[in-house]
XYZ file of C-alpha atoms in Angstrom:
649
model
C -44.301 42.478 15.636
C -43.757 39.154 17.507
C -42.658 37.388 14.520
C -40.334 40.101 13.547
C -38.948 40.028 17.042
C -38.313 36.008 17.148
C -36.602 36.356 13.588
C -34.247 38.917 14.815
C -33.388 36.719 17.950
C -32.523 33.782 15.674
C -30.383 35.881 13.533
C -28.406 36.873 16.459
C -28.280 33.707 18.191
C -26.888 31.742 15.013
C -23.558 33.201 15.032
C -22.798 31.709 18.156
C -23.323 28.211 16.681
C -21.673 28.927 13.406
C -21.887 26.558 10.652
C -23.374 23.175 10.512
C -21.104 20.657 11.639
C -19.719 18.142 9.156
C -19.955 14.343 9.365
C -17.272 12.634 11.478
C -14.673 10.568 9.977
C -15.295 6.653 10.718
C -12.062 4.567 11.868
C -11.002 2.782 8.963
C -11.651 -0.543 11.239
C -15.246 0.229 10.441
C -15.445 1.901 7.058
C -13.142 2.562 3.972
C -14.537 5.441 1.943
C -13.366 6.481 -1.777
C -10.503 9.010 -1.407
C -12.585 11.786 -2.909
C -15.088 11.633 0.085
C -12.373 12.028 2.428
C -11.254 15.014 0.432
C -14.655 16.722 0.275
C -15.220 16.020 4.400
C -11.639 17.495 4.768
C -12.955 20.456 2.760
C -16.061 20.642 4.831
C -14.219 20.456 8.112
C -12.073 23.392 6.825
C -15.078 25.609 6.424
C -16.620 24.750 9.514
C -13.309 25.352 11.596
C -12.998 28.642 9.881
C -15.897 29.955 12.112
C -15.668 27.339 15.034
C -11.755 27.403 15.455
C -12.287 26.177 19.158
C -13.875 22.880 18.248
C -11.227 20.509 19.551
C -12.537 17.187 18.543
C -13.560 19.185 14.981
C -9.625 19.522 14.285
C -9.040 15.772 14.929
C -11.887 14.897 12.260
C -10.302 17.471 10.126
C -6.987 16.012 10.302
C -8.143 12.478 9.790
C -9.924 13.292 6.753
C -6.892 15.016 5.300
C -4.832 12.125 6.274
C -7.101 9.477 4.694
C -7.275 11.232 1.641
C -3.631 11.212 1.012
C -2.708 14.759 1.554
C 0.954 15.061 1.657
C 3.004 15.321 4.852
C 3.495 19.296 4.410
C -0.338 19.521 4.245
C -0.887 17.295 7.377
C 1.917 19.291 9.181
C 0.180 22.293 8.690
C -3.318 21.327 10.238
C -1.292 19.757 13.257
C 0.721 23.212 13.519
C -2.710 24.900 13.796
C -4.025 22.494 16.492
C -0.887 22.936 18.574
C -1.552 26.894 18.158
C -5.014 26.624 19.430
C -4.661 24.080 21.848
C -1.230 23.650 23.076
C -0.046 20.322 24.966
C -3.889 19.131 24.797
C -4.749 15.370 24.141
C -5.825 16.746 20.625
C -2.403 18.169 19.818
C -0.531 15.320 20.976
C -2.573 13.048 19.070
C -2.259 14.759 15.662
C 1.542 14.913 16.399
C 1.716 11.765 17.183
C -0.011 10.543 13.805
C 2.215 12.854 12.121
C 5.409 11.226 13.449
C 4.012 7.674 13.281
C 5.413 4.858 15.670
C 8.777 6.681 16.060
C 10.067 7.229 19.694
C 8.879 10.522 19.762
C 5.555 9.820 18.202
C 4.723 7.015 21.013
C 5.539 9.631 23.558
C 2.933 11.971 22.198
C 0.436 8.997 21.683
C 0.798 8.123 25.558
C -0.036 11.754 26.473
C -3.019 12.044 24.115
C -4.358 8.796 25.307
C -4.012 9.777 29.146
C -7.337 11.956 28.796
C -9.098 11.027 25.690
C -12.353 9.421 25.914
C -11.547 5.527 26.557
C -13.892 4.034 24.205
C -13.454 6.444 21.264
C -9.728 5.353 21.082
C -9.867 1.778 21.528
C -7.829 1.147 18.341
C -4.904 3.571 19.396
C -4.938 2.127 22.632
C -4.574 -1.249 21.302
C -1.613 -0.168 19.169
C 0.077 1.559 22.017
C -0.233 -1.516 24.123
C 1.113 -3.927 21.610
C 4.192 -1.512 21.441
C 4.477 -1.606 25.239
C 3.971 -5.198 25.317
C 1.114 -5.051 27.928
C -2.398 -5.337 28.265
C -3.430 -5.780 24.373
C -6.067 -8.686 25.296
C -7.842 -6.543 27.475
C -8.525 -3.786 24.719
C -9.052 -6.630 22.190
C -12.067 -7.811 24.225
C -13.250 -4.247 24.713
C -13.109 -3.936 21.035
C -14.712 -7.087 20.095
C -17.583 -6.450 22.598
C -18.083 -2.835 21.614
C -19.294 -4.119 18.229
C -17.537 -1.555 16.441
C -16.061 -3.788 13.780
C -18.493 -5.183 10.833
C -18.566 -8.808 10.862
C -17.125 -8.996 7.175
C -13.793 -7.782 8.698
C -13.635 -10.454 11.143
C -14.566 -13.015 8.814
C -11.959 -11.524 6.229
C -9.198 -11.608 9.162
C -10.098 -15.217 9.987
C -9.394 -16.411 6.399
C -6.299 -14.357 6.339
C -5.180 -16.437 9.493
C -6.242 -19.800 7.915
C -3.961 -18.926 5.050
C -1.021 -19.130 7.116
C 0.642 -22.497 7.780
C 1.363 -24.021 11.443
C 3.754 -21.533 13.454
C 4.144 -19.105 10.195
C 5.143 -15.562 10.463
C 2.508 -13.258 9.058
C 3.452 -9.659 7.708
C 0.943 -6.884 7.923
C 0.690 -3.422 7.691
C -1.450 -0.561 9.306
C -4.717 -1.158 11.663
C -7.262 -2.267 9.271
C -5.822 -5.928 8.793
C -3.621 -6.185 11.930
C -6.195 -5.209 14.600
C -8.833 -7.581 13.570
C -6.492 -10.376 13.387
C -5.271 -9.566 17.037
C -8.790 -9.506 18.231
C -9.647 -12.969 16.905
C -6.320 -14.398 18.523
C -6.506 -12.630 21.724
C -10.515 -13.058 22.403
C -11.596 -16.163 20.383
C -8.077 -18.032 20.641
C -7.921 -18.264 16.841
C -4.610 -19.654 15.422
C -2.406 -18.094 18.032
C 0.349 -20.159 16.675
C 0.639 -17.395 13.801
C 3.093 -14.625 14.733
C 2.306 -11.166 13.330
C 4.721 -8.787 12.061
C 3.324 -4.964 11.357
C 5.692 -3.368 9.134
C 4.693 -0.074 10.944
C 5.361 -1.042 14.324
C 8.473 -2.726 13.654
C 10.091 0.624 12.373
C 10.542 1.429 15.880
C 13.769 -0.322 16.895
C 12.941 -1.029 20.496
C 9.885 -2.709 19.460
C 11.324 -4.638 16.861
C 14.243 -5.954 19.235
C 11.705 -6.999 21.621
C 9.327 -8.448 18.969
C 12.161 -10.174 17.119
C 13.542 -11.761 20.607
C 10.309 -13.099 21.490
C 9.823 -14.683 18.082
C 13.521 -15.961 17.572
C 13.653 -13.892 14.383
C 17.053 -12.826 13.170
C 17.994 -9.846 11.238
C 21.250 -8.971 9.121
C 22.648 -5.569 10.444
C 19.231 -4.693 11.777
C 17.569 -4.642 8.119
C 14.247 -6.432 7.976
C 14.390 -6.380 3.797
C 15.992 -9.975 3.864
C 14.390 -11.738 6.644
C 13.873 -15.067 4.856
C 17.580 -15.188 4.184
C 18.550 -14.798 7.700
C 16.202 -17.062 9.337
C 15.796 -20.174 6.694
C 13.962 -21.995 9.123
C 10.809 -19.924 9.489
C 8.006 -19.553 7.043
C 6.853 -16.219 6.097
C 3.728 -15.029 4.848
C 2.650 -11.684 3.190
C -0.868 -10.646 3.596
C -2.590 -9.496 0.375
C -3.401 -6.284 1.583
C 0.138 -5.180 1.692
C 1.238 -2.416 -0.640
C 2.935 -3.839 -3.670
C 6.194 -1.768 -2.876
C 6.921 -4.136 0.162
C 7.525 -7.082 -1.768
C 7.976 -6.289 -5.491
C 11.560 -7.734 -5.417
C 10.095 -11.143 -4.129
C 7.531 -11.579 -6.783
C 8.876 -14.593 -8.265
C 9.352 -16.238 -4.831
C 5.760 -15.453 -3.508
C 3.192 -18.026 -4.109
C -0.457 -17.137 -3.201
C -1.933 -19.699 -0.787
C -5.224 -17.790 0.130
C -5.335 -14.128 1.629
C -1.617 -14.387 2.110
C 1.637 -15.428 -0.027
C 4.100 -17.653 1.025
C 7.937 -16.780 0.342
C 9.818 -19.759 -1.077
C 13.216 -19.787 -2.319
C 12.545 -22.936 -4.681
C 9.496 -23.355 -6.974
C 6.401 -24.968 -5.183
C 3.104 -26.344 -6.389
C 0.814 -24.170 -4.282
C -2.472 -25.327 -5.814
C -3.149 -27.961 -3.285
C -2.291 -25.762 -0.628
C -4.674 -23.153 -1.947
C -7.436 -25.353 -2.729
C -7.467 -27.050 0.952
C -7.321 -23.482 2.316
C -10.187 -22.155 0.480
C -12.531 -25.193 0.245
C -11.554 -26.741 3.848
C -10.879 -23.717 6.067
C -12.161 -20.628 4.935
C -15.417 -18.887 5.884
C -17.217 -17.842 2.713
C -20.798 -17.602 3.235
C -20.506 -13.882 4.028
C -19.432 -13.497 0.228
C -22.792 -14.573 -0.881
C -25.393 -13.839 1.883
C -25.353 -10.355 3.778
C -26.421 -11.544 6.900
C -25.654 -8.329 8.907
C -26.991 -5.461 6.352
C -23.386 -3.900 6.265
C -22.765 -1.064 3.908
C -20.619 -1.361 0.729
C -18.022 0.821 2.600
C -17.531 -1.644 5.461
C -13.896 -2.417 5.837
C -14.518 -6.087 5.392
C -16.528 -5.386 2.133
C -13.878 -3.221 0.623
C -11.139 -6.218 1.129
C -13.441 -8.551 -0.989
C -11.511 -7.713 -4.230
C -8.691 -9.681 -2.302
C -10.310 -12.980 -3.162
C -10.388 -12.477 -6.897
C -6.470 -13.679 -7.355
C -6.711 -16.734 -5.253
C -10.185 -17.829 -6.749
C -8.943 -17.040 -10.182
C -5.774 -19.426 -9.269
C -8.067 -22.217 -7.798
C -10.081 -21.797 -11.162
C -6.977 -22.248 -13.287
C -6.435 -25.235 -11.359
C -9.894 -26.979 -12.074
C -9.358 -26.309 -15.682
C -6.513 -28.141 -15.708
C -8.157 -30.775 -13.742
C -11.148 -30.583 -16.604
C -13.646 -30.098 -13.228
C -15.826 -27.539 -15.299
C -18.441 -27.381 -12.476
C -16.009 -25.972 -9.810
C -14.400 -23.870 -12.666
C -17.640 -22.223 -13.363
C -18.509 -21.756 -9.748
C -15.339 -19.786 -8.968
C -15.647 -17.848 -12.141
C -19.064 -16.759 -11.031
C -17.877 -15.808 -7.470
C -15.054 -13.938 -9.341
C -17.599 -11.796 -11.457
C -19.773 -11.201 -8.284
C -16.980 -9.766 -6.323
C -15.828 -7.912 -9.258
C -19.393 -6.223 -9.984
C -19.503 -5.395 -6.060
C -16.004 -3.775 -6.309
C -16.515 -2.058 -9.729
C -13.841 -3.650 -11.439
C -15.550 -5.988 -13.803
C -13.665 -4.721 -16.679
C -10.201 -5.568 -15.546
C -11.655 -8.664 -14.222
C -12.906 -9.793 -17.648
C -9.653 -9.128 -18.881
C -8.203 -11.615 -16.637
C -10.702 -14.124 -17.345
C -10.547 -14.038 -21.144
C -6.812 -14.633 -21.374
C -5.731 -17.914 -22.532
C -2.420 -20.091 -21.652
C 0.177 -20.156 -24.106
C 2.026 -23.309 -25.019
C 4.817 -24.695 -22.729
C 7.104 -24.297 -25.376
C 7.848 -22.372 -28.561
C 9.386 -23.490 -31.967
C 12.878 -22.186 -31.839
C 13.966 -19.862 -34.561
C 17.291 -18.108 -35.230
C 17.603 -14.560 -33.295
C 20.178 -12.060 -34.027
C 21.486 -12.637 -30.382
C 24.328 -10.239 -30.359
C 22.015 -7.569 -31.066
C 19.573 -8.598 -28.375
C 22.048 -8.844 -25.820
C 23.959 -5.555 -27.013
C 20.246 -3.917 -26.510
C 20.114 -4.484 -23.056
C 21.782 -2.673 -20.177
C 22.557 -3.326 -16.561
C 19.895 -1.898 -13.837
C 21.215 -3.554 -10.869
C 22.313 -7.139 -9.630
C 20.766 -9.665 -11.851
C 18.145 -7.125 -13.646
C 18.923 -5.639 -17.193
C 16.501 -3.430 -19.230
C 16.204 -2.784 -22.998
C 17.655 0.250 -23.935
C 14.645 1.639 -25.822
C 11.056 0.687 -26.076
C 9.937 -2.323 -28.314
C 9.886 -0.909 -31.607
C 6.702 -1.937 -34.324
C 9.801 -3.885 -36.164
C 10.414 -5.797 -33.108
C 6.811 -6.686 -32.543
C 5.887 -7.351 -35.849
C 8.664 -10.075 -36.125
C 6.823 -11.620 -33.160
C 3.318 -11.531 -34.755
C 4.636 -13.033 -38.094
C 6.514 -15.784 -36.121
C 2.898 -16.618 -34.472
C 1.127 -16.754 -37.696
C 3.647 -18.686 -39.595
C 3.652 -21.341 -37.066
C -0.235 -21.498 -36.739
C -0.548 -20.106 -32.755
C -3.653 -18.780 -33.819
C -5.234 -18.526 -30.214
C -1.888 -16.498 -29.513
C -2.140 -14.412 -32.393
C -5.423 -13.312 -31.325
C -4.148 -12.298 -27.958
C -1.130 -10.702 -29.353
C -2.750 -8.867 -32.326
C -2.878 -4.914 -32.756
C -6.713 -3.937 -32.149
C -7.855 -0.384 -32.805
C -11.492 -1.433 -33.916
C -13.165 0.961 -31.422
C -10.933 4.206 -32.498
C -12.797 6.623 -34.675
C -11.961 6.507 -38.468
C -8.957 8.870 -38.445
C -7.092 7.409 -35.530
C -7.827 3.861 -36.980
C -6.510 4.928 -40.305
C -3.297 6.280 -38.796
C -2.894 3.138 -36.377
C -3.327 0.784 -39.378
C -0.504 2.833 -41.522
C 1.694 3.384 -38.202
C 1.596 -0.855 -37.713
C 1.432 -2.102 -41.276
C 3.578 -0.070 -43.749
C 6.349 -1.483 -45.273
C 10.163 -0.728 -45.559
C 9.345 0.543 -49.016
C 6.737 3.033 -48.017
C 7.384 6.385 -49.688
C 5.600 8.224 -47.199
C 6.457 7.286 -43.781
C 8.181 4.174 -42.165
C 7.335 3.403 -38.701
C 9.610 0.303 -38.096
C 11.730 2.067 -35.524
C 8.972 3.603 -33.636
C 7.546 2.389 -30.465
C 5.027 -0.150 -30.795
C 1.589 0.225 -29.092
C -2.403 -0.568 -29.490
C -1.570 -4.094 -27.843
C -2.901 -5.327 -24.458
C -1.370 -6.016 -21.054
C -1.615 -9.960 -22.001
C -0.083 -9.434 -25.540
C 3.167 -7.789 -23.893
C 3.058 -10.372 -21.487
C 3.201 -13.019 -23.951
C 5.884 -11.075 -25.947
C 8.107 -11.573 -22.977
C 7.189 -15.055 -22.469
C 8.096 -15.891 -26.189
C 11.265 -14.016 -26.072
C 12.591 -16.164 -23.131
C 11.683 -19.110 -24.631
C 13.611 -18.362 -27.900
C 16.625 -16.608 -25.863
C 17.408 -19.679 -23.562
C 17.901 -21.748 -26.814
C 20.024 -19.539 -28.794
C 23.640 -20.500 -29.418
C 26.213 -17.797 -28.436
C 24.151 -15.982 -25.880
C 25.570 -14.040 -23.111
C 23.507 -15.719 -20.135
C 22.671 -19.445 -19.661
C 19.091 -18.860 -18.429
C 17.087 -15.642 -18.459
C 13.427 -14.407 -17.810
C 12.162 -11.700 -19.860
C 9.138 -9.894 -18.271
C 7.430 -6.706 -17.617
C 9.050 -4.685 -14.723
C 7.615 -4.191 -10.987
C 6.981 -0.082 -10.106
C 10.148 -0.145 -8.161
C 12.315 -1.475 -11.032
C 11.051 0.812 -13.592
C 11.322 3.785 -11.296
C 15.188 2.964 -10.456
C 15.972 2.307 -14.227
C 14.190 5.593 -15.269
C 16.231 7.531 -12.669
C 19.308 5.914 -14.241
C 21.589 6.574 -11.355
C 24.117 3.466 -11.950
C 25.152 3.602 -8.285
C 21.505 3.502 -6.776
C 21.686 2.020 -3.446
C 17.886 1.006 -2.703
C 14.990 -0.182 -4.827
C 13.142 2.384 -2.561
C 13.228 5.613 -4.743
C 13.499 8.155 -1.907
C 15.956 6.270 -0.063
C 18.606 6.700 -2.487
C 21.398 9.214 -2.154
C 22.781 10.610 -5.627
C 25.625 12.708 -6.873
C 24.945 15.506 -8.789
C 26.392 19.184 -9.675
C 25.116 21.942 -7.508
C 23.457 24.888 -8.604
C 25.437 27.826 -9.450
C 26.618 29.917 -12.443
C 27.856 27.543 -15.505
C 28.286 24.016 -14.578
C 30.304 23.207 -11.496
C 33.123 20.645 -11.937
C 32.468 19.121 -8.481
C 29.730 17.142 -7.260
C 27.679 16.920 -4.167
C 25.529 14.111 -2.409
C 21.734 14.841 -2.341
C 19.193 12.379 -0.877
C 16.040 12.180 -2.955
C 13.616 11.748 0.077
C 14.867 15.354 0.883
C 12.980 16.950 -1.806
C 9.431 17.555 -2.808
C 10.001 15.620 -6.003
C 12.792 14.516 -8.222
C 10.793 14.250 -11.779
C 13.444 13.602 -14.596
C 16.561 12.081 -15.116
C 18.632 14.645 -16.244
C 19.273 16.058 -12.763
C 23.005 15.023 -13.231
C 23.668 17.967 -15.116
C 22.625 20.661 -12.966
C 20.469 19.081 -10.082
C 18.558 22.194 -8.802
C 17.966 23.486 -12.223
C 16.921 20.577 -14.425
C 15.442 17.789 -11.687
C 12.004 19.025 -12.232
C 12.575 20.568 -15.801
C 11.163 18.893 -18.976
C 13.372 21.501 -21.043
C 16.923 22.196 -21.046
C 18.568 25.785 -20.468
C 18.161 26.383 -24.013
C 14.636 25.810 -24.028
C 14.666 22.454 -25.710
C 12.644 19.466 -24.788
C 14.267 16.610 -23.413
C 11.676 14.124 -24.145
C 8.473 13.555 -26.476
C 5.260 14.839 -24.227
C 2.386 16.473 -24.704
C 3.997 20.208 -24.808
C 2.183 23.146 -24.330
C 0.931 25.330 -27.250
C 2.701 28.561 -28.218
C 6.132 27.778 -26.275
C 8.968 29.531 -27.093
C 10.967 27.462 -29.579
C 14.343 26.196 -28.571
C 17.826 27.521 -30.221
C 17.452 25.007 -32.956
C 13.806 26.720 -34.074
C 12.195 23.496 -33.322
C 8.781 24.022 -32.139
C 7.712 22.145 -28.905
C 9.032 18.503 -28.716
C 9.559 18.436 -32.255
C 6.805 15.492 -32.790
C 3.177 15.561 -33.140
C 2.658 11.991 -31.862
C 5.360 9.334 -31.078
C 8.921 9.661 -32.438
C 11.514 6.973 -33.273
C 13.246 5.475 -30.543
C 16.899 6.689 -29.604
C 15.823 10.275 -30.776
C 16.601 12.161 -27.384
C 19.571 11.765 -24.859
C 19.870 8.780 -22.829
C 19.690 8.662 -18.858
C 22.926 7.747 -17.305
C 22.235 3.993 -17.534
C 22.087 4.343 -21.328
C 18.231 3.806 -21.460
C 16.309 6.267 -23.884
C 12.736 7.604 -23.910
C 12.139 6.510 -20.381
C 10.206 9.675 -20.285
C 7.600 10.257 -22.700
C 7.333 8.551 -26.290
C 4.870 5.833 -25.227
C 3.866 5.245 -21.482
C 5.557 2.046 -20.400
C 3.691 -0.805 -19.220
C 4.721 -2.124 -15.624
C 3.578 -5.710 -14.154
C 0.230 -4.371 -12.833
C -2.493 -4.560 -15.514
C -3.792 -1.209 -16.588
C -0.968 0.722 -15.280
C 2.022 2.449 -17.110
C 4.665 4.948 -16.164
C 6.675 7.704 -17.763
C 4.033 9.503 -19.525
C 3.758 9.830 -23.435
C 3.248 11.884 -26.353
C -0.226 12.445 -25.179
C 0.710 13.066 -21.466
C 1.459 16.734 -20.324
C 4.891 16.971 -18.296
C 3.128 16.822 -14.864
C 2.178 13.284 -15.963
C 5.333 12.413 -17.591
C 7.734 11.630 -14.727
C 9.883 9.051 -13.202
C 7.151 8.467 -10.791
C 3.699 9.296 -13.031
C 1.367 6.246 -12.843
C -0.737 6.400 -16.208
C -3.796 4.279 -16.223
C -5.005 2.631 -19.358
C -7.950 0.406 -20.363
C -7.429 -2.956 -22.358
C -4.877 -1.111 -24.738
C -4.142 2.561 -25.861
C -2.454 4.452 -28.571
C -0.213 6.223 -25.882
C 1.224 3.021 -24.329
C 3.913 0.336 -25.124
C 6.408 -1.566 -23.062
C 10.123 -2.146 -22.473
C 11.523 -5.526 -21.751
C 13.287 -6.319 -18.690
C 15.558 -9.231 -18.375
C 16.189 -11.181 -15.189
C 19.309 -13.443 -15.092
C 18.611 -16.709 -13.509
C 21.900 -18.408 -14.513
C 25.061 -16.619 -15.571
C-alpha cells in the first residue's frame, strides 16, 4: 500500500511542475545554430508554455527561438502580444517589444525599461548596444563581457582579423550584434585598432544616433540617406564586412575589392592582391583555424564564421598561381578545403577550385549587333536586361565559336553536361540541345538553354562582352554583360518601369484598384505594406492578380509545374500548355518588356547555386518574383538571362 500511495502522490504533484522545461536559447555572440534547430526549440517552448504560461523567462526563450528561426514579423508580434497579455508592463514584455521594434525611438524606450530590472549579467549584450546608442559606459560593459568569458576565443580571433583588414582610420560597416560586439570589446578592452570607426547598419537607422555618430566621425550624407556615403565623403575609406548580407552592397559589387575579411570600396580599379597578401600573411591570427586550442563546439559563433575566409584565401591562391608559387598555392588550397569540410560546403568549393581562367581576349567575329541591341531593354540607369532567356540557338553559337577557335579548356567549362542523368532524361537533353533546323520531330532552337554550370554562364557573359565592345555600329561604346544581382533580377522581374529603389519592399507602384471590371484610374501601393507581391501582372488588377498564377479566365500566365486536374482555361488548354520548357516569348511580357521572368527555366543570379523565378518544374509558390531556387552544379530546370551594364555611352 505504501508503494501505491507514493505513486498516487507523484501523479498529484506532477501537474504542478508541468512539462519538461526546454533548453535555453544561447546568445548569438556565443553560438549560432541551424535554422531548423531554432524552429524545433520554438515548438518545444510553445508546447511547454501551453502548460506553464506563467514562466516569464520561458516566453523570452520562446521569442528568441522564433526570431532566430526567421519567423515573419506577424508571428513574432503574436508572441509579443501574448507576453504583454500575461505580464503587462513587465521587463520581459518590454524586452520582446523592443526586439520587435528594433532600434527605433520607441524600441529604445522599451529596451531601457526592460533592462532597468533584468539581471545585469544575463543581458550584457543588450546593455552594450543600449550604451552605444546613448553614448555612455560602453567600455564598462565591454570589460564585463570580456571577463565574463561568455564569448568563445574564435569569435575574438575572427573580429581581430576583421579589424586587421581595414586600412588606417578606415570606416568599417557591419550589421548585427555578432560581428559588432566582439569588435567593440577588442577596441575598448584591449585597445586593438581604435583608429577604425564602426558603423552598425541597424543602429544608424535611428536618426538621433546617426546624427551623433556621423558628427563625431565627420561623415556627411546627402538628404539624410546612407546609400551613397562614399559619394558624399570622397576622402574617407569605407570597408564592408564580409558578414554583411548581400542586399546591402549588391549595387556596389564591381567597386568592392576584397582585402581580407572586409571589402574596400573604390571608384577606380585597384590591385588588391598585395594588400590582401599583407593582411593575411602579416597581420592575421590564423592558428585557431588549424588547431582547436579551446575545445569549442562547431556551433560556436566564431566557428560558423570560418567560411568567410574562403573568398580571400581563394583570391590569394589565384595571386600565387599567377606568380608561379605552387607551394603557397597548394597550402591555401588545403586551407580552403579544410574550412569547406567543416562548413559542409565542399561541393560548391570544389566547383570554385576547379574553374580555370579564360583568355584575356577573344578573337572577334561579326555579330548581328542590331538584333543584339534590340534584344535588350532598360531596367534602370545604366542596367539593361535581355528581353528573354538565352536560347539554345544563342548558346550553341557560342559553343561552336569556342570549338572553331580551339579554346578547348573553355569549351570543357561551357559544354552541356548530362552524364549523371538517367537514360530517359539524358536522351531528351541530347535531342533538346543538339537537334538541327531540319529536324522533323521538334526543333528547340528558340527554347531556353539549360544543363550548364554557373561558370559556363559567366563565361558566356565574358565572351559576349569582349565581342560586343569590338563591334561596329553598337549602341554603346563600352559595356559589361554579366549575371544579375538578386536585387537587380527582382526589380527587373517586377517590371515596374518607374521603380524608385533597388530594395523591393520600399517601392511604391501604381496599379488598378480591386473592384468590378477594370477601373480606369490607378492608385499607389507600397509593396512592403502587403504580405507578398508574387507576380509582375499586378498592373491589370492589383488585388486580384498580384499573387495569382492564372488570369480571370483560368489561363496560366507562366510555364510552371501546374497542379494536376486543374480546370482548363477558356481556350481549352490544359494546365500551362507545356509539359516541359516552352519557346521564349510564349507568354505576355511584364511592363518592362521582359518575357518569362516567372517559370520556363529558373534564372541564374551572381550567387553560385542560386537561381530565381522558378521553372517548368517548380510549383507556383516557388515561382515568384522573390523565389530563390537552389541548384547543384547544373540542372535541366535552370538557365540564365543576360544583364548588361553600360560603362561608357
